[in-house]
């Protein structure tokens, strides 16, 4: 069994990015600049956004964090987005999701200039991704592709079962892995809450991507020997033995499933750290696209 170490891989990628940033600066190009907007005080979202901003500093990017109050109106948020869209120094920006209920998420996503949409959530970028055209691939699927690539996990001709059909993970993952690309060419089955006989399907999988948000959903009796498992789940489960009061639990019962696995991602330290590294990669790409013609 080999652990797909997202923490180490993400650190490698960040080192590569930092090197490229200093090379760009030496050649007189601008420093990549990522902005992030967060609305409200959700603890998990604040943690993620702060981690993204910190990661920018570590690789030598500029970063701007816009913290807006919970009561921010949709119109006010759209105005902030319009300002970032035309700010020449900002190469890319993200609006941290979820947003408060009174704001229409889709409207917000569609207001972001696709050339600055380093989350890859805008329909223009999702469409390009689906057509296998150059674009920003959103951080989680992009991170999974990169992790599989760097560990030389064979996907061509394999049966991949994706659990979950979210716009952020399940849906793009199933599209990408079936495409004709280096990490791709798989036969993909996408399963969701209405899927019947799920265990029959997961037992046929060479690779499983679990992205349903149910702690320890995937058990050892649902997988075959030598399976590869990518665990995208990160649910906070109350744990009084932890200083924070919670621990992070994936969608996979790691201890039992790992015994049958060829490759497996841990939680934490698997897919999670990769997402930040890929956001930085997209920001660097946005900056280069704009500066180097
Ligand atoms: N919330 C959970 N994941 C993400 C992400 O990748 N980007 C943004 N903007 N919000 C998120």
PDB file of C-alpha atoms and ligand atoms in Angstrom:
ATOM      1  CA  UNK A   1       0.000   0.000   0.000  1.00  0.00           C
ATOM      2  CA  UNK A   2       1.310   3.411  -0.973  1.00  0.00           C
ATOM      3  CA  UNK A   3       0.046   6.609   0.649  1.00  0.00           C
ATOM      4  CA  UNK A   4      -0.588   9.379  -1.858  1.00  0.00           C
ATOM      5  CA  UNK A   5       1.015  12.103   0.227  1.00  0.00           C
ATOM      6  CA  UNK A   6      -0.778  15.321  -0.677  1.00  0.00           C
ATOM      7  CA  UNK A   7       1.038  17.348   1.924  1.00  0.00           C
ATOM      8  CA  UNK A   8       4.462  16.528   0.523  1.00  0.00           C
ATOM      9  CA  UNK A   9       3.355  16.777  -3.119  1.00  0.00           C
ATOM     10  CA  UNK A  10       1.727  20.161  -2.447  1.00  0.00           C
ATOM     11  CA  UNK A  11       4.949  21.352  -0.788  1.00  0.00           C
ATOM     12  CA  UNK A  12       6.928  20.240  -3.885  1.00  0.00           C
ATOM     13  CA  UNK A  13       4.523  22.105  -6.185  1.00  0.00           C
ATOM     14  CA  UNK A  14       4.708  25.249  -4.051  1.00  0.00           C
ATOM     15  CA  UNK A  15       8.503  25.110  -4.221  1.00  0.00           C
ATOM     16  CA  UNK A  16       8.318  24.862  -8.028  1.00  0.00           C
ATOM     17  CA  UNK A  17       5.911  27.812  -8.132  1.00  0.00           C
ATOM     18  CA  UNK A  18       8.134  29.921  -5.836  1.00  0.00           C
ATOM     19  CA  UNK A  19      11.064  29.268  -8.152  1.00  0.00           C
ATOM     20  CA  UNK A  20       9.046  30.290 -11.195  1.00  0.00           C
ATOM     21  CA  UNK A  21       7.861  33.471  -9.468  1.00  0.00           C
ATOM     22  CA  UNK A  22      11.410  34.586  -8.760  1.00  0.00           C
ATOM     23  CA  UNK A  23      12.432  33.767 -12.346  1.00  0.00           C
ATOM     24  CA  UNK A  24       9.524  35.868 -13.659  1.00  0.00           C
ATOM     25  CA  UNK A  25      10.518  38.718 -11.363  1.00  0.00           C
ATOM     26  CA  UNK A  26      14.146  38.490 -12.549  1.00  0.00           C
ATOM     27  CA  UNK A  27      12.884  38.845 -16.109  1.00  0.00           C
ATOM     28  CA  UNK A  28      10.955  41.996 -15.135  1.00  0.00           C
ATOM     29  CA  UNK A  29       7.445  40.507 -15.057  1.00  0.00           C
ATOM     30  CA  UNK A  30       4.911  41.375 -12.394  1.00  0.00           C
ATOM     31  CA  UNK A  31       4.386  39.401  -9.212  1.00  0.00           C
ATOM     32  CA  UNK A  32       1.273  37.179  -9.340  1.00  0.00           C
ATOM     33  CA  UNK A  33      -1.532  38.611  -7.230  1.00  0.00           C
ATOM     34  CA  UNK A  34      -4.487  36.583  -5.893  1.00  0.00           C
ATOM     35  CA  UNK A  35      -7.470  38.173  -4.165  1.00  0.00           C
ATOM     36  CA  UNK A  36     -10.056  36.339  -2.083  1.00  0.00           C
ATOM     37  CA  UNK A  37     -13.470  37.529  -0.959  1.00  0.00           C
ATOM     38  CA  UNK A  38     -15.149  35.975   2.045  1.00  0.00           C
ATOM     39  CA  UNK A  39     -18.619  36.923   3.255  1.00  0.00           C
ATOM     40  CA  UNK A  40     -19.557  36.234   6.888  1.00  0.00           C
ATOM     41  CA  UNK A  41     -17.826  34.399   9.726  1.00  0.00           C
ATOM     42  CA  UNK A  42     -18.074  30.674   8.969  1.00  0.00           C
ATOM     43  CA  UNK A  43     -15.197  29.057  10.871  1.00  0.00           C
ATOM     44  CA  UNK A  44     -14.234  26.425   8.288  1.00  0.00           C
ATOM     45  CA  UNK A  45     -14.403  28.926   5.401  1.00  0.00           C
ATOM     46  CA  UNK A  46     -12.247  31.432   7.288  1.00  0.00           C
ATOM     47  CA  UNK A  47      -9.679  28.704   7.972  1.00  0.00           C
ATOM     48  CA  UNK A  48      -9.554  27.766   4.270  1.00  0.00           C
ATOM     49  CA  UNK A  49      -9.290  31.347   3.048  1.00  0.00           C
ATOM     50  CA  UNK A  50      -6.573  32.187   5.546  1.00  0.00           C
ATOM     51  CA  UNK A  51      -4.648  29.097   4.444  1.00  0.00           C
ATOM     52  CA  UNK A  52      -4.923  30.251   0.813  1.00  0.00           C
ATOM     53  CA  UNK A  53      -3.644  33.740   1.643  1.00  0.00           C
ATOM     54  CA  UNK A  54      -0.783  32.348   3.716  1.00  0.00           C
ATOM     55  CA  UNK A  55       0.172  30.005   0.884  1.00  0.00           C
ATOM     56  CA  UNK A  56       0.387  33.018  -1.458  1.00  0.00           C
ATOM     57  CA  UNK A  57       2.888  34.691   0.842  1.00  0.00           C
ATOM     58  CA  UNK A  58       5.003  31.534   1.003  1.00  0.00           C
ATOM     59  CA  UNK A  59       5.436  31.301  -2.769  1.00  0.00           C
ATOM     60  CA  UNK A  60       6.082  35.025  -3.182  1.00  0.00           C
ATOM     61  CA  UNK A  61       2.659  36.056  -4.546  1.00  0.00           C
ATOM     62  CA  UNK A  62       0.852  39.202  -3.532  1.00  0.00           C
ATOM     63  CA  UNK A  63      -2.484  38.520  -1.867  1.00  0.00           C
ATOM     64  CA  UNK A  64      -5.507  40.564  -0.875  1.00  0.00           C
ATOM     65  CA  UNK A  65      -8.203  39.299   1.479  1.00  0.00           C
ATOM     66  CA  UNK A  66     -11.530  41.113   1.398  1.00  0.00           C
ATOM     67  CA  UNK A  67     -13.600  40.255   4.460  1.00  0.00           C
ATOM     68  CA  UNK A  68     -17.203  41.351   4.084  1.00  0.00           C
ATOM     69  CA  UNK A  69     -19.869  41.178   6.831  1.00  0.00           C
ATOM     70  CA  UNK A  70     -22.626  38.541   6.840  1.00  0.00           C
ATOM     71  CA  UNK A  71     -25.220  41.245   6.023  1.00  0.00           C
ATOM     72  CA  UNK A  72     -23.478  42.202   2.744  1.00  0.00           C
ATOM     73  CA  UNK A  73     -26.109  42.437   0.007  1.00  0.00           C
ATOM     74  CA  UNK A  74     -25.840  40.632  -3.299  1.00  0.00           C
ATOM     75  CA  UNK A  75     -25.496  43.990  -5.034  1.00  0.00           C
ATOM     76  CA  UNK A  76     -22.608  45.030  -2.773  1.00  0.00           C
ATOM     77  CA  UNK A  77     -20.815  41.756  -3.431  1.00  0.00           C
ATOM     78  CA  UNK A  78     -21.353  42.089  -7.191  1.00  0.00           C
ATOM     79  CA  UNK A  79     -19.879  45.611  -6.984  1.00  0.00           C
ATOM     80  CA  UNK A  80     -16.748  44.294  -5.242  1.00  0.00           C
ATOM     81  CA  UNK A  81     -16.398  41.665  -7.980  1.00  0.00           C
ATOM     82  CA  UNK A  82     -16.752  44.331 -10.676  1.00  0.00           C
ATOM     83  CA  UNK A  83     -13.905  46.287  -9.062  1.00  0.00           C
ATOM     84  CA  UNK A  84     -11.613  43.221  -8.979  1.00  0.00           C
ATOM     85  CA  UNK A  85     -12.523  42.369 -12.591  1.00  0.00           C
ATOM     86  CA  UNK A  86     -11.020  45.652 -13.836  1.00  0.00           C
ATOM     87  CA  UNK A  87      -8.130  45.940 -11.351  1.00  0.00           C
ATOM     88  CA  UNK A  88      -5.069  45.372 -13.521  1.00  0.00           C
ATOM     89  CA  UNK A  89      -2.877  44.308 -10.635  1.00  0.00           C
ATOM     90  CA  UNK A  90      -5.184  41.410  -9.658  1.00  0.00           C
ATOM     91  CA  UNK A  91      -4.415  38.352 -11.815  1.00  0.00           C
ATOM     92  CA  UNK A  92      -7.049  36.110 -10.300  1.00  0.00           C
ATOM     93  CA  UNK A  93      -9.577  36.040  -7.497  1.00  0.00           C
ATOM     94  CA  UNK A  94     -11.973  33.735  -5.726  1.00  0.00           C
ATOM     95  CA  UNK A  95     -15.202  34.177  -3.816  1.00  0.00           C
ATOM     96  CA  UNK A  96     -15.171  31.646  -1.012  1.00  0.00           C
ATOM     97  CA  UNK A  97     -18.242  29.396  -0.985  1.00  0.00           C
ATOM     98  CA  UNK A  98     -20.730  28.776   0.522  1.00  0.00           C
ATOM     99  CA  UNK A  99     -22.263  32.264   0.569  1.00  0.00           C
ATOM    100  CA  UNK A 100     -25.029  33.390   2.954  1.00  0.00           C
ATOM    101  CA  UNK A 101     -28.518  32.250   1.865  1.00  0.00           C
ATOM    102  CA  UNK A 102     -29.649  35.724   0.742  1.00  0.00           C
ATOM    103  CA  UNK A 103     -26.978  35.767  -2.010  1.00  0.00           C
ATOM    104  CA  UNK A 104     -27.446  33.882  -5.285  1.00  0.00           C
ATOM    105  CA  UNK A 105     -24.264  31.839  -5.659  1.00  0.00           C
ATOM    106  CA  UNK A 106     -24.689  31.208  -9.370  1.00  0.00           C
ATOM    107  CA  UNK A 107     -25.133  34.909 -10.076  1.00  0.00           C
ATOM    108  CA  UNK A 108     -21.919  35.619  -8.169  1.00  0.00           C
ATOM    109  CA  UNK A 109     -19.947  32.939  -9.999  1.00  0.00           C
ATOM    110  CA  UNK A 110     -21.141  34.307 -13.340  1.00  0.00           C
ATOM    111  CA  UNK A 111     -20.060  37.845 -12.416  1.00  0.00           C
ATOM    112  CA  UNK A 112     -16.374  36.868 -12.196  1.00  0.00           C
ATOM    113  CA  UNK A 113     -14.314  37.616 -15.326  1.00  0.00           C
ATOM    114  CA  UNK A 114     -13.551  34.117 -16.732  1.00  0.00           C
ATOM    115  CA  UNK A 115      -9.920  35.192 -17.318  1.00  0.00           C
ATOM    116  CA  UNK A 116      -9.576  35.853 -13.560  1.00  0.00           C
ATOM    117  CA  UNK A 117     -11.691  32.878 -12.436  1.00  0.00           C
ATOM    118  CA  UNK A 118      -8.857  30.838 -10.921  1.00  0.00           C
ATOM    119  CA  UNK A 119     -11.455  28.642  -9.154  1.00  0.00           C
ATOM    120  CA  UNK A 120     -12.626  27.522 -12.607  1.00  0.00           C
ATOM    121  CA  UNK A 121     -16.288  27.815 -11.566  1.00  0.00           C
ATOM    122  CA  UNK A 122     -17.541  30.172 -14.317  1.00  0.00           C
ATOM    123  CA  UNK A 123     -19.709  28.379 -16.939  1.00  0.00           C
ATOM    124  CA  UNK A 124     -17.272  29.502 -19.653  1.00  0.00           C
ATOM    125  CA  UNK A 125     -14.431  27.718 -17.879  1.00  0.00           C
ATOM    126  CA  UNK A 126     -16.533  24.675 -16.964  1.00  0.00           C
ATOM    127  CA  UNK A 127     -17.519  24.451 -20.650  1.00  0.00           C
ATOM    128  CA  UNK A 128     -13.898  24.673 -21.784  1.00  0.00           C
ATOM    129  CA  UNK A 129     -12.939  22.011 -19.240  1.00  0.00           C
ATOM    130  CA  UNK A 130     -15.694  19.726 -20.545  1.00  0.00           C
ATOM    131  CA  UNK A 131     -14.397  20.237 -24.105  1.00  0.00           C
ATOM    132  CA  UNK A 132     -10.786  19.566 -23.034  1.00  0.00           C
ATOM    133  CA  UNK A 133      -9.725  23.093 -24.047  1.00  0.00           C
ATOM    134  CA  UNK A 134      -7.090  25.119 -22.143  1.00  0.00           C
ATOM    135  CA  UNK A 135      -8.737  26.712 -19.079  1.00  0.00           C
ATOM    136  CA  UNK A 136      -8.622  26.883 -15.301  1.00  0.00           C
ATOM    137  CA  UNK A 137      -9.469  23.425 -13.952  1.00  0.00           C
ATOM    138  CA  UNK A 138     -10.931  23.845 -10.485  1.00  0.00           C
ATOM    139  CA  UNK A 139      -8.570  23.166  -7.631  1.00  0.00           C
ATOM    140  CA  UNK A 140      -9.870  19.877  -6.231  1.00  0.00           C
ATOM    141  CA  UNK A 141     -10.156  17.897  -9.501  1.00  0.00           C
ATOM    142  CA  UNK A 142      -6.916  19.493 -10.731  1.00  0.00           C
ATOM    143  CA  UNK A 143      -5.189  18.458  -7.493  1.00  0.00           C
ATOM    144  CA  UNK A 144      -6.422  14.881  -7.840  1.00  0.00           C
ATOM    145  CA  UNK A 145      -5.153  14.667 -11.450  1.00  0.00           C
ATOM    146  CA  UNK A 146      -1.775  16.027 -10.342  1.00  0.00           C
ATOM    147  CA  UNK A 147      -1.493  13.610  -7.419  1.00  0.00           C
ATOM    148  CA  UNK A 148      -2.315  10.616  -9.654  1.00  0.00           C
ATOM    149  CA  UNK A 149       0.193  11.895 -12.212  1.00  0.00           C
ATOM    150  CA  UNK A 150       3.069  12.406  -9.799  1.00  0.00           C
ATOM    151  CA  UNK A 151       2.623   8.931  -8.298  1.00  0.00           C
ATOM    152  CA  UNK A 152       2.301   7.390 -11.780  1.00  0.00           C
ATOM    153  CA  UNK A 153      -1.075   5.854 -10.997  1.00  0.00           C
ATOM    154  CA  UNK A 154      -2.306   4.289 -14.247  1.00  0.00           C
ATOM    155  CA  UNK A 155      -5.806   5.501 -15.193  1.00  0.00           C
ATOM    156  CA  UNK A 156      -5.950   4.504 -18.872  1.00  0.00           C
ATOM    157  CA  UNK A 157      -8.492   1.731 -19.411  1.00  0.00           C
ATOM    158  CA  UNK A 158      -9.244   1.532 -15.695  1.00  0.00           C
ATOM    159  CA  UNK A 159     -12.737   1.532 -14.231  1.00  0.00           C
ATOM    160  CA  UNK A 160     -13.088   4.675 -12.112  1.00  0.00           C
ATOM    161  CA  UNK A 161     -16.097   4.993  -9.827  1.00  0.00           C
ATOM    162  CA  UNK A 162     -16.840   8.546  -8.700  1.00  0.00           C
ATOM    163  CA  UNK A 163     -19.062   8.853  -5.626  1.00  0.00           C
ATOM    164  CA  UNK A 164     -20.886  12.197  -5.690  1.00  0.00           C
ATOM    165  CA  UNK A 165     -22.062  14.535  -8.452  1.00  0.00           C
ATOM    166  CA  UNK A 166     -21.211  17.965  -7.010  1.00  0.00           C
ATOM    167  CA  UNK A 167     -20.300  20.762  -9.409  1.00  0.00           C
ATOM    168  CA  UNK A 168     -17.003  21.261  -7.582  1.00  0.00           C
ATOM    169  CA  UNK A 169     -15.728  17.664  -7.471  1.00  0.00           C
ATOM    170  CA  UNK A 170     -17.806  14.688  -8.663  1.00  0.00           C
ATOM    171  CA  UNK A 171     -19.038  16.091 -11.935  1.00  0.00           C
ATOM    172  CA  UNK A 172     -15.729  17.605 -13.209  1.00  0.00           C
ATOM    173  CA  UNK A 173     -13.771  14.582 -11.950  1.00  0.00           C
ATOM    174  CA  UNK A 174     -15.900  12.169 -13.962  1.00  0.00           C
ATOM    175  CA  UNK A 175     -15.555  14.308 -17.097  1.00  0.00           C
ATOM    176  CA  UNK A 176     -11.790  14.791 -16.765  1.00  0.00           C
ATOM    177  CA  UNK A 177     -10.910  11.164 -16.071  1.00  0.00           C
ATOM    178  CA  UNK A 178     -12.849   9.977 -19.103  1.00  0.00           C
ATOM    179  CA  UNK A 179     -11.103  12.447 -21.436  1.00  0.00           C
ATOM    180  CA  UNK A 180      -8.228  11.709 -23.757  1.00  0.00           C
ATOM    181  CA  UNK A 181      -5.468  13.187 -21.598  1.00  0.00           C
ATOM    182  CA  UNK A 182      -2.374  12.029 -19.744  1.00  0.00           C
ATOM    183  CA  UNK A 183      -4.279  11.233 -16.551  1.00  0.00           C
ATOM    184  CA  UNK A 184      -7.545  10.097 -18.137  1.00  0.00           C
ATOM    185  CA  UNK A 185      -8.792   7.555 -20.676  1.00  0.00           C
ATOM    186  CA  UNK A 186     -10.671   5.805 -17.896  1.00  0.00           C
ATOM    187  CA  UNK A 187     -14.092   4.187 -18.029  1.00  0.00           C
ATOM    188  CA  UNK A 188     -16.040   6.236 -15.529  1.00  0.00           C
ATOM    189  CA  UNK A 189     -19.166   5.399 -13.553  1.00  0.00           C
ATOM    190  CA  UNK A 190     -20.662   8.240 -11.569  1.00  0.00           C
ATOM    191  CA  UNK A 191     -22.732   7.283  -8.530  1.00  0.00           C
ATOM    192  CA  UNK A 192     -24.982   9.492  -6.399  1.00  0.00           C
ATOM    193  CA  UNK A 193     -27.736   9.365  -3.798  1.00  0.00           C
ATOM    194  CA  UNK A 194     -30.202   7.674  -6.211  1.00  0.00           C
ATOM    195  CA  UNK A 195     -27.761   4.999  -7.400  1.00  0.00           C
ATOM    196  CA  UNK A 196     -29.018   1.454  -6.839  1.00  0.00           C
ATOM    197  CA  UNK A 197     -26.778  -1.446  -5.814  1.00  0.00           C
ATOM    198  CA  UNK A 198     -23.884   0.861  -5.055  1.00  0.00           C
ATOM    199  CA  UNK A 199     -21.739  -1.855  -3.483  1.00  0.00           C
ATOM    200  CA  UNK A 200     -21.979  -3.959  -6.660  1.00  0.00           C
ATOM    201  CA  UNK A 201     -20.538  -1.019  -8.574  1.00  0.00           C
ATOM    202  CA  UNK A 202     -17.781  -0.023  -6.132  1.00  0.00           C
ATOM    203  CA  UNK A 203     -16.640  -3.659  -6.003  1.00  0.00           C
ATOM    204  CA  UNK A 204     -15.851  -3.396  -9.727  1.00  0.00           C
ATOM    205  CA  UNK A 205     -13.777  -0.228  -9.361  1.00  0.00           C
ATOM    206  CA  UNK A 206     -10.035  -0.047 -10.002  1.00  0.00           C
ATOM    207  CA  UNK A 207     -10.068   3.550  -8.713  1.00  0.00           C
ATOM    208  CA  UNK A 208     -12.639   5.165  -6.412  1.00  0.00           C
ATOM    209  CA  UNK A 209     -13.011   8.920  -5.926  1.00  0.00           C
ATOM    210  CA  UNK A 210     -15.150   9.457  -2.822  1.00  0.00           C
ATOM    211  CA  UNK A 211     -16.716  12.921  -2.678  1.00  0.00           C
ATOM    212  CA  UNK A 212     -20.049  12.625  -0.883  1.00  0.00           C
ATOM    213  CA  UNK A 213     -19.330  14.232   2.479  1.00  0.00           C
ATOM    214  CA  UNK A 214     -20.447  11.256   4.599  1.00  0.00           C
ATOM    215  CA  UNK A 215     -17.756  10.363   7.166  1.00  0.00           C
ATOM    216  CA  UNK A 216     -16.249   6.873   6.681  1.00  0.00           C
ATOM    217  CA  UNK A 217     -18.915   5.899   4.125  1.00  0.00           C
ATOM    218  CA  UNK A 218     -16.655   3.643   2.046  1.00  0.00           C
ATOM    219  CA  UNK A 219     -15.909   0.429   3.937  1.00  0.00           C
ATOM    220  CA  UNK A 220     -13.513  -2.442   3.200  1.00  0.00           C
ATOM    221  CA  UNK A 221     -16.322  -4.798   2.087  1.00  0.00           C
ATOM    222  CA  UNK A 222     -17.206  -2.325  -0.708  1.00  0.00           C
ATOM    223  CA  UNK A 223     -13.821  -2.453  -2.470  1.00  0.00           C
ATOM    224  CA  UNK A 224     -11.782  -5.073  -4.285  1.00  0.00           C
ATOM    225  CA  UNK A 225      -8.145  -5.901  -3.578  1.00  0.00           C
ATOM    226  CA  UNK A 226      -5.529  -3.464  -4.926  1.00  0.00           C
ATOM    227  CA  UNK A 227      -8.021  -0.641  -5.374  1.00  0.00           C
ATOM    228  CA  UNK A 228      -6.826   2.979  -5.555  1.00  0.00           C
ATOM    229  CA  UNK A 229      -8.831   5.304  -3.321  1.00  0.00           C
ATOM    230  CA  UNK A 230      -9.017   9.090  -3.472  1.00  0.00           C
ATOM    231  CA  UNK A 231     -10.790  10.510  -0.430  1.00  0.00           C
ATOM    232  CA  UNK A 232     -12.153  14.015  -0.952  1.00  0.00           C
ATOM    233  CA  UNK A 233     -14.246  14.135   2.236  1.00  0.00           C
ATOM    234  CA  UNK A 234     -13.306  16.483   5.066  1.00  0.00           C
ATOM    235  CA  UNK A 235     -16.105  16.463   7.646  1.00  0.00           C
ATOM    236  CA  UNK A 236     -15.506  18.046  11.035  1.00  0.00           C
ATOM    237  CA  UNK A 237     -16.500  15.497  13.692  1.00  0.00           C
ATOM    238  CA  UNK A 238     -16.724  16.562  17.364  1.00  0.00           C
ATOM    239  CA  UNK A 239     -13.748  15.242  19.362  1.00  0.00           C
ATOM    240  CA  UNK A 240     -13.207  16.463  22.914  1.00  0.00           C
ATOM    241  CA  UNK A 241      -9.657  15.061  22.969  1.00  0.00           C
ATOM    242  CA  UNK A 242      -8.613  17.674  20.366  1.00  0.00           C
ATOM    243  CA  UNK A 243      -7.727  21.256  21.260  1.00  0.00           C
ATOM    244  CA  UNK A 244      -9.928  22.499  18.396  1.00  0.00           C
ATOM    245  CA  UNK A 245     -12.857  20.350  19.630  1.00  0.00           C
ATOM    246  CA  UNK A 246     -13.069  18.444  16.324  1.00  0.00           C
ATOM    247  CA  UNK A 247     -11.154  16.136  14.032  1.00  0.00           C
ATOM    248  CA  UNK A 248     -11.285  15.861  10.247  1.00  0.00           C
ATOM    249  CA  UNK A 249     -12.805  12.644   8.896  1.00  0.00           C
ATOM    250  CA  UNK A 250     -12.842  11.570   5.259  1.00  0.00           C
ATOM    251  CA  UNK A 251     -15.472   9.659   3.272  1.00  0.00           C
ATOM    252  CA  UNK A 252     -13.370   6.495   3.584  1.00  0.00           C
ATOM    253  CA  UNK A 253     -12.900   4.177   6.586  1.00  0.00           C
ATOM    254  CA  UNK A 254      -9.145   4.566   6.143  1.00  0.00           C
ATOM    255  CA  UNK A 255      -7.820   1.851   8.489  1.00  0.00           C
ATOM    256  CA  UNK A 256      -9.816  -0.994   6.933  1.00  0.00           C
ATOM    257  CA  UNK A 257      -9.834   0.205   3.302  1.00  0.00           C
ATOM    258  CA  UNK A 258      -6.091   0.957   3.254  1.00  0.00           C
ATOM    259  CA  UNK A 259      -5.389  -2.724   3.980  1.00  0.00           C
ATOM    260  CA  UNK A 260      -6.896  -3.614   0.582  1.00  0.00           C
ATOM    261  CA  UNK A 261      -5.514  -0.611  -1.342  1.00  0.00           C
ATOM    262  CA  UNK A 262      -2.663  -0.215  -3.773  1.00  0.00           C
ATOM    263  CA  UNK A 263      -2.751   3.595  -3.413  1.00  0.00           C
ATOM    264  CA  UNK A 264      -4.804   5.672  -0.977  1.00  0.00           C
ATOM    265  CA  UNK A 265      -5.008   9.313   0.133  1.00  0.00           C
ATOM    266  CA  UNK A 266      -5.110  10.065   3.866  1.00  0.00           C
ATOM    267  CA  UNK A 267      -7.371  12.641   5.553  1.00  0.00           C
ATOM    268  CA  UNK A 268      -5.985  15.061   6.482  1.00  0.00           C
ATOM    269  CA  UNK A 269      -2.888  15.372   4.304  1.00  0.00           C
ATOM    270  CA  UNK A 270      -4.238  13.978   1.039  1.00  0.00           C
ATOM    271  CA  UNK A 271      -6.425  15.915  -1.393  1.00  0.00           C
ATOM    272  CA  UNK A 272      -6.855  18.937   0.931  1.00  0.00           C
ATOM    273  CA  UNK A 273      -3.331  20.392   0.686  1.00  0.00           C
ATOM    274  CA  UNK A 274      -3.314  19.779  -3.081  1.00  0.00           C
ATOM    275  CA  UNK A 275      -6.264  22.129  -3.632  1.00  0.00           C
ATOM    276  CA  UNK A 276      -4.346  25.139  -2.351  1.00  0.00           C
ATOM    277  CA  UNK A 277      -1.287  24.272  -4.444  1.00  0.00           C
ATOM    278  CA  UNK A 278      -3.470  24.052  -7.575  1.00  0.00           C
ATOM    279  CA  UNK A 279      -5.165  27.374  -6.835  1.00  0.00           C
ATOM    280  CA  UNK A 280      -1.683  28.906  -6.758  1.00  0.00           C
ATOM    281  CA  UNK A 281      -0.846  27.133 -10.023  1.00  0.00           C
ATOM    282  CA  UNK A 282      -3.972  28.620 -11.647  1.00  0.00           C
ATOM    283  CA  UNK A 283      -3.083  32.082 -10.359  1.00  0.00           C
ATOM    284  CA  UNK A 284       0.419  31.800 -11.790  1.00  0.00           C
ATOM    285  CA  UNK A 285      -1.125  30.676 -15.078  1.00  0.00           C
ATOM    286  CA  UNK A 286      -3.530  33.657 -15.061  1.00  0.00           C
ATOM    287  CA  UNK A 287      -0.623  36.016 -14.437  1.00  0.00           C
ATOM    288  CA  UNK A 288       1.517  34.505 -17.187  1.00  0.00           C
ATOM    289  CA  UNK A 289      -1.364  34.515 -19.675  1.00  0.00           C
ATOM    290  CA  UNK A 290      -1.836  38.234 -19.074  1.00  0.00           C
ATOM    291  CA  UNK A 291       1.820  39.267 -18.943  1.00  0.00           C
ATOM    292  CA  UNK A 292       3.565  36.997 -21.460  1.00  0.00           C
ATOM    293  CA  UNK A 293       1.950  37.323 -24.849  1.00  0.00           C
TER     294      UNK A 293
HETATM  295  N1  LIG B   1     -15.565  26.163  -0.855  1.00  0.00           N
HETATM  296  C1  LIG B   1     -15.174  24.874  -0.826  1.00  0.00           C
HETATM  297  N2  LIG B   1     -14.248  24.634  -1.777  1.00  0.00           N
HETATM  298  C2  LIG B   1     -14.064  25.805  -2.428  1.00  0.00           C
HETATM  299  C3  LIG B   1     -13.228  26.184  -3.504  1.00  0.00           C
HETATM  300  O1  LIG B   1     -12.475  25.411  -4.091  1.00  0.00           O
HETATM  301  N3  LIG B   1     -13.320  27.485  -3.883  1.00  0.00           N
HETATM  302  C4  LIG B   1     -14.153  28.364  -3.283  1.00  0.00           C
HETATM  303  N4  LIG B   1     -14.179  29.618  -3.743  1.00  0.00           N
HETATM  304  N5  LIG B   1     -14.947  28.034  -2.278  1.00  0.00           N
HETATM  305  C5  LIG B   1     -14.891  26.760  -1.849  1.00  0.00           C
END
